[in-house]
Amino acid sequence: MTCVLVVDDEPQMLRALHLNLTARGYDVVTAEDGTAALNQLALREPDVIVLDLGLPDIDGLDVIRAVRTGSQVPIVVLSARVGSSDKVSALDLGADDFVTKPFDMNELLARLRAATRRAAPEPVRRGRVEFGGAEVDLEAKTATREGAPVHLTPTEWHLLELLLRNPGKLITQRHLLTALRGQPDHTDPSYLRIYMAQLRKKLEQEPGRPRHLLTEPGMGYRFNP
Amino acid sequence: MTCVLVVDDEPQMLRALHLNLTARGYDVVTAEDGTAALNQLALREPDVIVLDLGLPDIDGLDVIRAVRTGSQVPIVVLSARVGSSDKVSALDLGADDFVTKPFDMNELLARLRAATRRAAPEPVRRGRVEFGGAEVDLEAKTATREGAPVHLTPTEWHLLELLLRNPGKLITQRHLLTALRGQPDHTDPSYLRIYMAQLRKKLEQEPGRPRHLLTEPGMGYRFNP
DNA sequence: CGCACCCATCAAGAGTTCGTCAAGACACCG
DNA sequence: CGGTGTCTTGACGAACTCTTGATGGGTGCG
C-alpha cells in the first residue's frame, strides 16, 4: 500500500486530506509541524510527502532541504502562497510539484499519482542478504551464521533491517535513533553501540574487527556488502 | 545541452517560449501540431516536452498517449483549459506536470527543471560527483580515489559538501568557517587550511598541485569540476 | 634585500566518541 | 512467585577527531 505523509498545521486541512486519501486506499501518516514531519520520515519512510509550506516551527523550504539531504521521496508542496518565487524556490530545492490552495482534490490526487508513478522503480529491496559467513532473510526474519541459526531480538532486527536495506549507505545515528525509539533522545548514541555490538557479536566473523557492520565515527553506521 | 520540444499551435506562444528557453541555455525544437510533434520526437529524442493540449490535428491527450507508448520523456502540459478533469486525464495518461495559461515564465522554467532533474541519471540525482581520479557520493557518504575507498571525518565531509554543492562557485572563508563551527569567533583561516589540506591529500591526485579543490588567495576556496 | 602577508605542512595536546563490561528495570510466562 | 529474555543506563580504557601552535615556502612591495 502506498504510504503518504501529510504535513499541515491546520487540523481541518489535515482531516480533509486524511479522509480523502484514506478513501483512495492510501496509508496516511500526518504531522502538524516540521519537526514531527522529519521524525515521521525517519520512522515510516513514506512513498510520497504532501507538504504545506506554512509550518509553525520550521520554514517549509527548510523542510524540503532537510528531507532532500537524506531521501529522494517525492514531495508535493501545498501552499496558500501564490507568488512564483516560492514555487521556484520549492521546486529548485527538490520539490516535485506545487499546488496552490485552494485546490481541487481530484487534481491533487492526480498529481500524487503522477509523483508516485515516477518514483515507482524503487530501489530493489531484496529480502535476503548474505555477507561474511552470515545469511539474513528480512522477510522470514531468520538469520544464520556459518549455517547455524542465530536469534535476534526485535530491536536488533529493526536496526539490522535499516542497515541492510540501504547497502553501502551511511545511516545517521539520529536517523537510527528516531527509527528505533520514537524520539531522538538527544544524547544517546551509547544506546546504539550496545545493539551494534550485539549484531556484530552474532553476525560478524570477528566482532572486534567488523567487516560489514561498520562504524563511521561521529556520523553513524553503514552496512558494507 | 538539454533539449526541449515545445508543442503549441499559437505562433506567438511558440516564439515566446523559444526565446525564453533559448536564453536559459536550452536547445529548443518546436512543433505546431501533434503530427509534427511526434515526428520531432522520433527525430530528436528531446529531454523534456512542453505540450499544449489544444492542437489543430490531434487531441492533446492522444498525443500524450502516443508519446507514452514509446518513451518515458517528461511531459509538461501547458493548457488554457482550467477544468480539473483535463488535468486529471493528462496526468493519469502519463504527463508529469500541468501548467494552466496564463502562466508565469519563471514557474514554468522551475517546473521544467524539476521534470528534467527527476529524469536525470541516477548518479547525478543522488549527489554523486566525480573529478580527477576521485568519486564522491554525498548521500551515501562514500568516497573513493582511483577506486580505493577513502575515509573522511565529519568535518571533512561538511567542508567537502559545501564546496561540491556549489561547483565552480567561490566560497568565502568566513562562510565556510561559520558553517563548520557555529560562529566565526576567531576568523582563523588556518583552521580551514588544515581541512583543505586533508581533503586534497585524500582526494586530489597531486595534493601539492590541486586541480579541483582550489584556493583563491585572500578570498576563499572553490570546487572546480 | 628585508619585510609583511598568506598559504601549506608538521606535530602534539585536548576533547570527544566508541567499544566493552556490568548491573538494574521491565515485561512476559510458566 | 521466580525465571527468562529484553531493554536501558552508567562507567572506563581505548581509539579517533578536533584544535592550536610553530615552521617553512612563495609572492608582492618598499
PDB file of N, CA and C in Angstrom, chain A residues 118-162:
ATOM      1  N   ARG A 118       6.178   8.109 -11.048  1.00  0.00           N
ATOM      2  CA  ARG A 118       7.561   8.385 -11.480  1.00  0.00           C
ATOM      3  C   ARG A 118       8.570   7.690 -10.587  1.00  0.00           C
ATOM      4  N   ALA A 119       8.261   7.652  -9.296  1.00  0.00           N
ATOM      5  CA  ALA A 119       9.221   7.084  -8.357  1.00  0.00           C
ATOM      6  C   ALA A 119       9.083   5.574  -8.273  1.00  0.00           C
ATOM      7  N   ALA A 120       8.215   5.022  -9.095  1.00  0.00           N
ATOM      8  CA  ALA A 120       7.897   3.595  -8.996  1.00  0.00           C
ATOM      9  C   ALA A 120       9.123   2.682  -9.003  1.00  0.00           C
ATOM     10  N   PRO A 121      10.042   2.873  -9.951  1.00  0.00           N
ATOM     11  CA  PRO A 121      11.209   1.981  -9.915  1.00  0.00           C
ATOM     12  C   PRO A 121      12.027   2.187  -8.650  1.00  0.00           C
ATOM     13  N   GLU A 122      11.427   1.806  -7.529  1.00  0.00           N
ATOM     14  CA  GLU A 122      12.097   1.925  -6.224  1.00  0.00           C
ATOM     15  C   GLU A 122      13.372   1.108  -6.208  1.00  0.00           C
ATOM     16  N   PRO A 123      14.287   1.531  -5.390  1.00  0.00           N
ATOM     17  CA  PRO A 123      15.485   0.716  -5.216  1.00  0.00           C
ATOM     18  C   PRO A 123      15.085  -0.697  -4.799  1.00  0.00           C
ATOM     19  N   VAL A 124      15.631  -1.642  -5.503  1.00  0.00           N
ATOM     20  CA  VAL A 124      15.243  -3.028  -5.261  1.00  0.00           C
ATOM     21  C   VAL A 124      15.509  -3.407  -3.808  1.00  0.00           C
ATOM     22  N   ARG A 125      14.471  -3.746  -3.133  1.00  0.00           N
ATOM     23  CA  ARG A 125      14.627  -4.097  -1.732  1.00  0.00           C
ATOM     24  C   ARG A 125      14.478  -5.605  -1.579  1.00  0.00           C
ATOM     25  N   ARG A 126      15.572  -6.253  -1.678  1.00  0.00           N
ATOM     26  CA  ARG A 126      15.530  -7.703  -1.547  1.00  0.00           C
ATOM     27  C   ARG A 126      15.359  -8.077  -0.081  1.00  0.00           C
ATOM     28  N   GLY A 127      14.805  -9.194   0.112  1.00  0.00           N
ATOM     29  CA  GLY A 127      14.595  -9.636   1.481  1.00  0.00           C
ATOM     30  C   GLY A 127      15.728 -10.496   1.994  1.00  0.00           C
ATOM     31  N   ARG A 128      16.562 -10.976   1.087  1.00  0.00           N
ATOM     32  CA  ARG A 128      17.653 -11.859   1.511  1.00  0.00           C
ATOM     33  C   ARG A 128      18.990 -11.177   1.310  1.00  0.00           C
ATOM     34  N   VAL A 129      19.813 -11.228   2.339  1.00  0.00           N
ATOM     35  CA  VAL A 129      21.138 -10.632   2.235  1.00  0.00           C
ATOM     36  C   VAL A 129      22.150 -11.626   2.790  1.00  0.00           C
ATOM     37  N   GLU A 130      23.298 -11.674   2.138  1.00  0.00           N
ATOM     38  CA  GLU A 130      24.354 -12.579   2.580  1.00  0.00           C
ATOM     39  C   GLU A 130      25.653 -11.801   2.673  1.00  0.00           C
ATOM     40  N   PHE A 131      26.375 -11.997   3.750  1.00  0.00           N
ATOM     41  CA  PHE A 131      27.652 -11.309   3.884  1.00  0.00           C
ATOM     42  C   PHE A 131      28.495 -12.059   4.898  1.00  0.00           C
ATOM     43  N   GLY A 132      29.794 -12.019   4.678  1.00  0.00           N
ATOM     44  CA  GLY A 132      30.671 -12.758   5.573  1.00  0.00           C
ATOM     45  C   GLY A 132      30.200 -14.190   5.648  1.00  0.00           C
ATOM     46  N   GLY A 133      30.074 -14.726   6.792  1.00  0.00           N
ATOM     47  CA  GLY A 133      29.558 -16.074   6.939  1.00  0.00           C
ATOM     48  C   GLY A 133      28.110 -16.067   7.366  1.00  0.00           C
ATOM     49  N   ALA A 134      27.468 -14.913   7.227  1.00  0.00           N
ATOM     50  CA  ALA A 134      26.105 -14.776   7.738  1.00  0.00           C
ATOM     51  C   ALA A 134      25.100 -14.687   6.599  1.00  0.00           C
ATOM     52  N   GLU A 135      23.890 -15.101   6.894  1.00  0.00           N
ATOM     53  CA  GLU A 135      22.813 -15.050   5.919  1.00  0.00           C
ATOM     54  C   GLU A 135      21.566 -14.546   6.641  1.00  0.00           C
ATOM     55  N   VAL A 136      20.946 -13.522   6.066  1.00  0.00           N
ATOM     56  CA  VAL A 136      19.803 -12.902   6.737  1.00  0.00           C
ATOM     57  C   VAL A 136      18.626 -12.848   5.775  1.00  0.00           C
ATOM     58  N   ASP A 137      17.484 -13.277   6.231  1.00  0.00           N
ATOM     59  CA  ASP A 137      16.249 -13.162   5.465  1.00  0.00           C
ATOM     60  C   ASP A 137      15.332 -12.208   6.207  1.00  0.00           C
ATOM     61  N   LEU A 138      15.228 -10.987   5.653  1.00  0.00           N
ATOM     62  CA  LEU A 138      14.488  -9.948   6.362  1.00  0.00           C
ATOM     63  C   LEU A 138      12.996 -10.217   6.391  1.00  0.00           C
ATOM     64  N   GLU A 139      12.508 -10.955   5.419  1.00  0.00           N
ATOM     65  CA  GLU A 139      11.068 -11.193   5.391  1.00  0.00           C
ATOM     66  C   GLU A 139      10.686 -12.362   6.279  1.00  0.00           C
ATOM     67  N   ALA A 140      11.461 -13.414   6.227  1.00  0.00           N
ATOM     68  CA  ALA A 140      11.163 -14.562   7.089  1.00  0.00           C
ATOM     69  C   ALA A 140      11.675 -14.331   8.499  1.00  0.00           C
ATOM     70  N   LYS A 141      12.453 -13.261   8.673  1.00  0.00           N
ATOM     71  CA  LYS A 141      13.034 -12.957   9.992  1.00  0.00           C
ATOM     72  C   LYS A 141      13.860 -14.139  10.517  1.00  0.00           C
ATOM     73  N   THR A 142      14.719 -14.623   9.652  1.00  0.00           N
ATOM     74  CA  THR A 142      15.628 -15.689  10.071  1.00  0.00           C
ATOM     75  C   THR A 142      17.055 -15.272   9.746  1.00  0.00           C
ATOM     76  N   ALA A 143      17.976 -15.718  10.565  1.00  0.00           N
ATOM     77  CA  ALA A 143      19.379 -15.397  10.343  1.00  0.00           C
ATOM     78  C   ALA A 143      20.238 -16.593  10.735  1.00  0.00           C
ATOM     79  N   THR A 144      21.316 -16.789   9.982  1.00  0.00           N
ATOM     80  CA  THR A 144      22.255 -17.867  10.312  1.00  0.00           C
ATOM     81  C   THR A 144      23.672 -17.348  10.171  1.00  0.00           C
ATOM     82  N   ARG A 145      24.557 -17.933  10.953  1.00  0.00           N
ATOM     83  CA  ARG A 145      25.981 -17.662  10.772  1.00  0.00           C
ATOM     84  C   ARG A 145      26.704 -18.995  10.673  1.00  0.00           C
ATOM     85  N   GLU A 146      27.440 -19.152   9.584  1.00  0.00           N
ATOM     86  CA  GLU A 146      28.110 -20.430   9.314  1.00  0.00           C
ATOM     87  C   GLU A 146      27.094 -21.567   9.344  1.00  0.00           C
ATOM     88  N   GLY A 147      25.877 -21.262   8.872  1.00  0.00           N
ATOM     89  CA  GLY A 147      24.869 -22.305   8.801  1.00  0.00           C
ATOM     90  C   GLY A 147      24.077 -22.498  10.070  1.00  0.00           C
ATOM     91  N   ALA A 148      24.590 -21.989  11.184  1.00  0.00           N
ATOM     92  CA  ALA A 148      23.900 -22.178  12.456  1.00  0.00           C
ATOM     93  C   ALA A 148      22.884 -21.064  12.665  1.00  0.00           C
ATOM     94  N   PRO A 149      21.674 -21.392  13.052  1.00  0.00           N
ATOM     95  CA  PRO A 149      20.656 -20.361  13.255  1.00  0.00           C
ATOM     96  C   PRO A 149      21.042 -19.407  14.379  1.00  0.00           C
ATOM     97  N   VAL A 150      20.694 -18.145  14.162  1.00  0.00           N
ATOM     98  CA  VAL A 150      21.013 -17.094  15.138  1.00  0.00           C
ATOM     99  C   VAL A 150      19.718 -16.414  15.544  1.00  0.00           C
ATOM    100  N   HIS A 151      19.578 -16.167  16.820  1.00  0.00           N
ATOM    101  CA  HIS A 151      18.371 -15.497  17.300  1.00  0.00           C
ATOM    102  C   HIS A 151      18.634 -14.015  17.514  1.00  0.00           C
ATOM    103  N   LEU A 152      17.725 -13.179  16.969  1.00  0.00           N
ATOM    104  CA  LEU A 152      17.851 -11.734  17.141  1.00  0.00           C
ATOM    105  C   LEU A 152      16.605 -11.189  17.828  1.00  0.00           C
ATOM    106  N   THR A 153      16.807 -10.204  18.681  1.00  0.00           N
ATOM    107  CA  THR A 153      15.678  -9.575  19.367  1.00  0.00           C
ATOM    108  C   THR A 153      15.005  -8.578  18.431  1.00  0.00           C
ATOM    109  N   PRO A 154      13.783  -8.155  18.754  1.00  0.00           N
ATOM    110  CA  PRO A 154      13.063  -7.199  17.898  1.00  0.00           C
ATOM    111  C   PRO A 154      13.879  -5.959  17.573  1.00  0.00           C
ATOM    112  N   THR A 155      14.486  -5.365  18.584  1.00  0.00           N
ATOM    113  CA  THR A 155      15.278  -4.157  18.330  1.00  0.00           C
ATOM    114  C   THR A 155      16.456  -4.454  17.416  1.00  0.00           C
ATOM    115  N   GLU A 156      17.066  -5.581  17.620  1.00  0.00           N
ATOM    116  CA  GLU A 156      18.184  -5.957  16.751  1.00  0.00           C
ATOM    117  C   GLU A 156      17.722  -6.106  15.311  1.00  0.00           C
ATOM    118  N   TRP A 157      16.552  -6.722  15.127  1.00  0.00           N
ATOM    119  CA  TRP A 157      16.011  -6.857  13.774  1.00  0.00           C
ATOM    120  C   TRP A 157      15.762  -5.503  13.136  1.00  0.00           C
ATOM    121  N   HIS A 158      15.163  -4.619  13.903  1.00  0.00           N
ATOM    122  CA  HIS A 158      14.838  -3.301  13.384  1.00  0.00           C
ATOM    123  C   HIS A 158      16.098  -2.586  12.899  1.00  0.00           C
ATOM    124  N   LEU A 159      17.109  -2.618  13.759  1.00  0.00           N
ATOM    125  CA  LEU A 159      18.366  -1.954  13.428  1.00  0.00           C
ATOM    126  C   LEU A 159      19.028  -2.603  12.223  1.00  0.00           C
ATOM    127  N   LEU A 160      19.062  -3.913  12.230  1.00  0.00           N
ATOM    128  CA  LEU A 160      19.695  -4.634  11.128  1.00  0.00           C
ATOM    129  C   LEU A 160      18.991  -4.354   9.808  1.00  0.00           C
ATOM    130  N   GLU A 161      17.679  -4.277   9.878  1.00  0.00           N
ATOM    131  CA  GLU A 161      16.904  -4.037   8.660  1.00  0.00           C
ATOM    132  C   GLU A 161      17.213  -2.664   8.080  1.00  0.00           C
ATOM    133  N   LEU A 162      17.300  -1.671   8.950  1.00  0.00           N
ATOM    134  CA  LEU A 162      17.601  -0.320   8.477  1.00  0.00           C
ATOM    135  C   LEU A 162      18.931  -0.295   7.738  1.00  0.00           C
TER     136      LEU A 162
END
